[in-house]
Tab-separated table of C-alpha atoms and ligand atoms in Angstrom:
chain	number	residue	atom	x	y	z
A	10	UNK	CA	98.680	112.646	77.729
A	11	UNK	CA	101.923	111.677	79.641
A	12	UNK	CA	102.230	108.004	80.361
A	13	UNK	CA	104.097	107.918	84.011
A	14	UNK	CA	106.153	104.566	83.546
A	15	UNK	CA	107.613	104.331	86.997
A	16	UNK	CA	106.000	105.508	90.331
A	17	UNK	CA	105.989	104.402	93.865
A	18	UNK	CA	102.509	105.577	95.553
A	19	UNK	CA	102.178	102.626	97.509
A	20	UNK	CA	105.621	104.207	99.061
A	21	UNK	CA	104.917	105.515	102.761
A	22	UNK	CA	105.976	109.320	101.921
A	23	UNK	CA	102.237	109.228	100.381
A	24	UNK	CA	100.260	107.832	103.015
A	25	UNK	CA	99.055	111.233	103.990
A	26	UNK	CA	98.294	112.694	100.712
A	27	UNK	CA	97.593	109.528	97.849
A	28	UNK	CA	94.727	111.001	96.593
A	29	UNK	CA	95.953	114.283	96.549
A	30	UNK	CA	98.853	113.660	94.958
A	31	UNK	CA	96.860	111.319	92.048
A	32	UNK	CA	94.764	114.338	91.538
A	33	UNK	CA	97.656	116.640	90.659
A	34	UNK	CA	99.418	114.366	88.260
A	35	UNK	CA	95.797	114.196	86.713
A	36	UNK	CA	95.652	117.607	86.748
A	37	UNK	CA	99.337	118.224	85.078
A	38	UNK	CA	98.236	115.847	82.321
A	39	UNK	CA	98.984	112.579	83.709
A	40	UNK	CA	96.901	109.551	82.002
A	41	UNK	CA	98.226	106.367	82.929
A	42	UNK	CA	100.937	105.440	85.984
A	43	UNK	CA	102.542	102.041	86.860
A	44	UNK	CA	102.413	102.001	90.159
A	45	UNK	CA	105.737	99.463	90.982
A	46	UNK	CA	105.683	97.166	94.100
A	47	UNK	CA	108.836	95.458	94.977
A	48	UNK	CA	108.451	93.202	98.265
A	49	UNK	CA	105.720	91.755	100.447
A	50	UNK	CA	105.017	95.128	101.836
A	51	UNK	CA	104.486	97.284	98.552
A	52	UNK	CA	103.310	94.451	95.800
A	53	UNK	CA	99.506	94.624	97.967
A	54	UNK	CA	99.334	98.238	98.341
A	55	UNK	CA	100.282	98.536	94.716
A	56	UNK	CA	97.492	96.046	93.837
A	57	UNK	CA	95.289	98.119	95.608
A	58	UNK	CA	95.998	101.312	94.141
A	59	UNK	CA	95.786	99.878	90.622
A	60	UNK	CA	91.922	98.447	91.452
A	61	UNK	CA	90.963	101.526	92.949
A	62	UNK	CA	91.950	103.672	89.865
A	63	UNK	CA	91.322	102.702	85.865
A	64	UNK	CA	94.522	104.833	84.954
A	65	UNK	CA	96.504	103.209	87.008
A	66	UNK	CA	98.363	99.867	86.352
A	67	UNK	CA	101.086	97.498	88.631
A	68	UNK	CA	104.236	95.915	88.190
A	69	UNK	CA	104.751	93.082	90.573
A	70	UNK	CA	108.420	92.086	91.422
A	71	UNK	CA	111.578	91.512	93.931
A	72	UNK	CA	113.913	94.722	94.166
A	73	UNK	CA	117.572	93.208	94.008
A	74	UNK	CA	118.590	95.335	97.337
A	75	UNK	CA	116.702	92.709	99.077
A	76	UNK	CA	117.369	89.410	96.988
A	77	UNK	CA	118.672	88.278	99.850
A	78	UNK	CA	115.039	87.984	101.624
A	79	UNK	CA	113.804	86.562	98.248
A	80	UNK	CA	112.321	82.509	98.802
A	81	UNK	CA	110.618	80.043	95.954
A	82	UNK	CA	107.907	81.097	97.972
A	83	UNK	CA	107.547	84.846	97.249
A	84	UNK	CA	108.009	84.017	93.537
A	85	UNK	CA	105.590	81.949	93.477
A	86	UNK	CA	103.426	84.628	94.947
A	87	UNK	CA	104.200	87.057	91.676
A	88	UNK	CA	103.842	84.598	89.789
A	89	UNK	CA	100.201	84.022	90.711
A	90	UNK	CA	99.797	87.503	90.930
A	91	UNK	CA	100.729	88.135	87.111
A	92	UNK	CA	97.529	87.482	86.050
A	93	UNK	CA	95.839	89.985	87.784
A	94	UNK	CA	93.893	92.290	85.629
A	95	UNK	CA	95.707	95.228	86.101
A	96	UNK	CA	99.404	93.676	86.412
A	97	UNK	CA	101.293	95.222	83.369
A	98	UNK	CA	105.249	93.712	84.162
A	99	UNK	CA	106.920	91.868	86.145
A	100	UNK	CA	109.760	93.693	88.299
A	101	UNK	CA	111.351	96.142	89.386
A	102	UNK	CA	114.336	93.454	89.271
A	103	UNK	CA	117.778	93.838	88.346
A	104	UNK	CA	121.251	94.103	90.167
A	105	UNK	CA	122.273	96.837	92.840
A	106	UNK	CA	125.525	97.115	93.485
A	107	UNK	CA	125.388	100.277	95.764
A	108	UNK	CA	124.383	98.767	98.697
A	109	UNK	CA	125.783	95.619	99.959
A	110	UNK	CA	122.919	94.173	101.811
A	111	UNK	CA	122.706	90.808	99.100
A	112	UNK	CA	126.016	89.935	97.690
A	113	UNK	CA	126.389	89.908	94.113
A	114	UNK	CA	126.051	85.891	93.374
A	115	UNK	CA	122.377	86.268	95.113
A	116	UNK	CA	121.044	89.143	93.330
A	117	UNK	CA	122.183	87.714	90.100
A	118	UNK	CA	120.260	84.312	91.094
A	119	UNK	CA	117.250	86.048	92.122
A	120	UNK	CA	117.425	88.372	88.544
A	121	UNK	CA	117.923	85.355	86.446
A	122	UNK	CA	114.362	83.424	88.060
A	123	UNK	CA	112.665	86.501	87.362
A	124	UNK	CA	113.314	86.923	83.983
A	125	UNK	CA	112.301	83.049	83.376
A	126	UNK	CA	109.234	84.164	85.326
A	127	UNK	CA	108.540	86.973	82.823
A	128	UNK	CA	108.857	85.049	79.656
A	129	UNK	CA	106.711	82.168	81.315
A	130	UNK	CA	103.700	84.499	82.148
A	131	UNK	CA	104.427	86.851	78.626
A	132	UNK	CA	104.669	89.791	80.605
A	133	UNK	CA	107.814	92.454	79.998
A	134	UNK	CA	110.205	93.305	82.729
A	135	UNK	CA	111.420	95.814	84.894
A	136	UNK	CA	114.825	96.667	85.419
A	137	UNK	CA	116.365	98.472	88.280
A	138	UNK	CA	120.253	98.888	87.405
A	139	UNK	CA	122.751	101.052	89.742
A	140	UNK	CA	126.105	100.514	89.096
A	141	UNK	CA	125.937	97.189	87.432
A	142	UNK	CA	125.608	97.895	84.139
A	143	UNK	CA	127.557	94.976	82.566
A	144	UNK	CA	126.504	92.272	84.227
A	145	UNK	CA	122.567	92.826	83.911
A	146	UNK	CA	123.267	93.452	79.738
A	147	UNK	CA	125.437	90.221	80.170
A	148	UNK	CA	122.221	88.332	81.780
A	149	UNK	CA	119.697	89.948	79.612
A	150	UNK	CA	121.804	88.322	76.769
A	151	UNK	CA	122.470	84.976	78.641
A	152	UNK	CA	118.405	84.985	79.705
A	153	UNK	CA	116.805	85.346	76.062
A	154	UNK	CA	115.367	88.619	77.788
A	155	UNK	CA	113.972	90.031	74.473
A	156	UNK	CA	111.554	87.509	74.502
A	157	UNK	CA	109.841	89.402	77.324
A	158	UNK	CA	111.095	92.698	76.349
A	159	UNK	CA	111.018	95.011	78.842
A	160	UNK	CA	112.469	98.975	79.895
A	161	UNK	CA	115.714	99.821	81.264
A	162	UNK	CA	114.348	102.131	83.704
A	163	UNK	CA	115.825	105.373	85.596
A	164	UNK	CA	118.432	104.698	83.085
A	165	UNK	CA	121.713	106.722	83.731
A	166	UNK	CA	124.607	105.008	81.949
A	167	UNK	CA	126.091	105.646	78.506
A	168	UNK	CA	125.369	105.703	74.851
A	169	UNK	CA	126.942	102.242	74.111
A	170	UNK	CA	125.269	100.641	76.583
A	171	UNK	CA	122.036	102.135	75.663
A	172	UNK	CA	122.240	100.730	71.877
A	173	UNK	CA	123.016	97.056	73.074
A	174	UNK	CA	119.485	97.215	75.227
A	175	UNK	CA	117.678	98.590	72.443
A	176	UNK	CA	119.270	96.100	69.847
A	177	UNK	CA	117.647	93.638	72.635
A	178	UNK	CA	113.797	95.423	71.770
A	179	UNK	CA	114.287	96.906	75.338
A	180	UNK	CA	112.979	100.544	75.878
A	181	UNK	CA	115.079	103.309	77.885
A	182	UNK	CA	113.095	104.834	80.567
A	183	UNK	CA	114.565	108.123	81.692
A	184	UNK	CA	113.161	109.898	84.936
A	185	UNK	CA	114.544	113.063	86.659
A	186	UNK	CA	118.604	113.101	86.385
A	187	UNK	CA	117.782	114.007	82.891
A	188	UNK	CA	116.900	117.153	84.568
A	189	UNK	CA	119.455	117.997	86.397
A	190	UNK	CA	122.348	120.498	85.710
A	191	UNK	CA	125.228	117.712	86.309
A	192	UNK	CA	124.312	115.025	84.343
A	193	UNK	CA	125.621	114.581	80.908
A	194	UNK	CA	124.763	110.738	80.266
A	195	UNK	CA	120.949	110.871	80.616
A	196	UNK	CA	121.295	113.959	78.412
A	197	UNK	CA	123.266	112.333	75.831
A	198	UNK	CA	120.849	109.023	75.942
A	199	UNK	CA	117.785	111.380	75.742
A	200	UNK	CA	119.748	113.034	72.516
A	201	UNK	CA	120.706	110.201	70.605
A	202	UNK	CA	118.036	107.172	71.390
A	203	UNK	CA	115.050	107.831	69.224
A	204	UNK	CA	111.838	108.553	70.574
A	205	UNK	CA	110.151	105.429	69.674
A	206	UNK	CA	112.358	103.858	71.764
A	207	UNK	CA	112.075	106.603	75.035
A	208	UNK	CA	109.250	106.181	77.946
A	209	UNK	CA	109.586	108.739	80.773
A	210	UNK	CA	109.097	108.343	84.577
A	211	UNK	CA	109.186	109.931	87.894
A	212	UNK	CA	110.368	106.897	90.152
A	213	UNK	CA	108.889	108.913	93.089
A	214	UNK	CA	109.252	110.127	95.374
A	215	UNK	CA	112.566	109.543	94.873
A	216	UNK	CA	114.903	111.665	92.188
A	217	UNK	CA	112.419	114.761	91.826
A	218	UNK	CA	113.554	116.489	88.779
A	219	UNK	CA	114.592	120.153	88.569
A	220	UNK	CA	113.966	123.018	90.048
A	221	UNK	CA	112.167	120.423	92.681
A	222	UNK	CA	115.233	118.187	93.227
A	223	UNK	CA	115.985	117.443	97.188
A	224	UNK	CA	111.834	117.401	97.236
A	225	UNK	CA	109.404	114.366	97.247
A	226	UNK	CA	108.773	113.625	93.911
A	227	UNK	CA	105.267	113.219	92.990
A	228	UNK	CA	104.033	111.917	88.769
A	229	UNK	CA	102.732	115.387	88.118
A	230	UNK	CA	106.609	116.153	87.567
A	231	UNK	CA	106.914	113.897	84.702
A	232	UNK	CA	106.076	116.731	83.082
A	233	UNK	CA	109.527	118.196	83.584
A	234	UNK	CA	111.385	115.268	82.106
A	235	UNK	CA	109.145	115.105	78.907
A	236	UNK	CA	109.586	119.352	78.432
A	237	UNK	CA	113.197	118.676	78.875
A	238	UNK	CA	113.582	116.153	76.374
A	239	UNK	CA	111.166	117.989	73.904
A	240	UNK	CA	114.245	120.572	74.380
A	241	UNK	CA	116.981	118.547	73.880
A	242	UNK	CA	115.331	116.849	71.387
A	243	UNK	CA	114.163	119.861	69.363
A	244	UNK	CA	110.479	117.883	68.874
A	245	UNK	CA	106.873	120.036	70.582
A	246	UNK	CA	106.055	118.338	74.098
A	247	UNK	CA	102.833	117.393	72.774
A	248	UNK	CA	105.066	114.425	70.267
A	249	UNK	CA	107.396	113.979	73.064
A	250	UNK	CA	104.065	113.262	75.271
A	251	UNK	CA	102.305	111.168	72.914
A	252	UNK	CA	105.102	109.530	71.218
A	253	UNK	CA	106.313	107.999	74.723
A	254	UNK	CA	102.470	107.439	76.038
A	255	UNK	CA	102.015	105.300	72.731
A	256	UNK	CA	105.317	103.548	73.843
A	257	UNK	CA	104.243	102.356	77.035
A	258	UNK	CA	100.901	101.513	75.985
A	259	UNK	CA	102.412	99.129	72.973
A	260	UNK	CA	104.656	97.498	75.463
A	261	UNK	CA	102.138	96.852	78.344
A	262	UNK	CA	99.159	96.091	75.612
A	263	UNK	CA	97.094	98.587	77.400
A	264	UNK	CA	94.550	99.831	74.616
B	19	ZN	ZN1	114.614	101.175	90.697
B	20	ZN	ZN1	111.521	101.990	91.511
């Protein structure tokens, strides 16, 4: 019963296979995905997935890469679309600082209107975070965020961190780099945040975790990243499975 927090099936790399690919995760234990759509091009084919399949829900949001695009308009839009059956959060959202295609002061703008959006429509969020740690924890503060609640997800920063988002009710979502060889944070996180406070994800088909990393990442590999926490955890995959799955479900009141 693994609860696969964080997937992109509405991303192109599964055009050719979608069905396929929702039959293996099925098949590898896989009982409920949230299919996350980010722009004007993924938020309908994310919709779509999530009415075509019962076990599979939606998160409707603007990725910060491309606040830049963002307009009142397209908020607007998610807002509406929050009360679709099957919409379960609002995001991904957050701040990227990677890439520089939206300057900082943007991102931050288009962040801050989402989480207003969230706690307007009682929905939790989303967020994306890559190398902007301290300023999304300072806006989650500044933003009442815990009134949504929400997940920290693909999270790969520190301990210290990690404790202020869960003294904010927020969950820690970690995906594949738990997985891999190299990384000591995720491992750490995975070690000292307790399970009731852990969901698990793919983000495919990005971040495949090992020995499938460099490959498309597909849901049925959330299995990995639950075994491997079971491990470093010392708990049976079946708690680790159904300790996160009733995680999820509490914070997207799926029943
Ligand atoms: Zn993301
Ligand atoms: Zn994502």
């Amino acid at each position: 019963m693994l609860f696969d927090t964080h997937v992109h099936l509405n991303a192109d790399q599964f055009n050719e296979d979608r069905d396929e690919v929702i039959k293996n995760a099925q098949e590898a234990g896989v009982t409920h995905m949230v299919v996350v759509g980010f722009d004007r091009k993924t938020i309908p084919i994310a919709l779509e997935i999530a009415e075509q399949y019962d076990f599979i829900y939606s998160a409707v949001g603007w990725h910060p890469v491309d606040a830049v695009d963002c307009t009142e308009e397209d908020l607007n839009w998610i807002e509406e679309l929050s009360t679709h059956p099957k919409v379960v959060a609002i995001g991904e959202m957050g701040l990227d600082y990677h890439w520089d295609k939206s300057p900082k002061e943007v991102q931050k703008e288009v962040f801050r209107k989402q989480i207003a959006l969230a706690k307007r429509v009682n929905l939790p969020v989303i967020i994306h975070n890559r190398e902007a740690t301290a300023d999304i924890v300072q806006i989650l503060k500044e933003e009442d965020a815990h009134e949504a609640g929400g997940i920290m997800h693909c999270y790969s920063d520190g301990v210290s961190y990690a404790k202020e988002c869960l003294e904010m009710g927020f969950y820690i979502s970690l995906g594949g780099p738990v997985t891999f060889k190299n990384a000591k944070d995720p491992k750490i996180v995975a070690e000292e945040v307790p399970l009731d406070r852990l969901l698990i994800e793919t983000d495919c088909p990005f971040l495949a975790p090992h020995p499938n990393r460099g490959k498309r990442n597909e849901p049925a590999y959330v299995k990995l990243v639950a075994e491997k926490i079971a491990e470093i955890k010392g708990e049976s995959f079946e708690t680790v499975a159904k300790v996160t799955n009733k995680n999820a479900k509490d914070l997207f009141q799926i029943s």
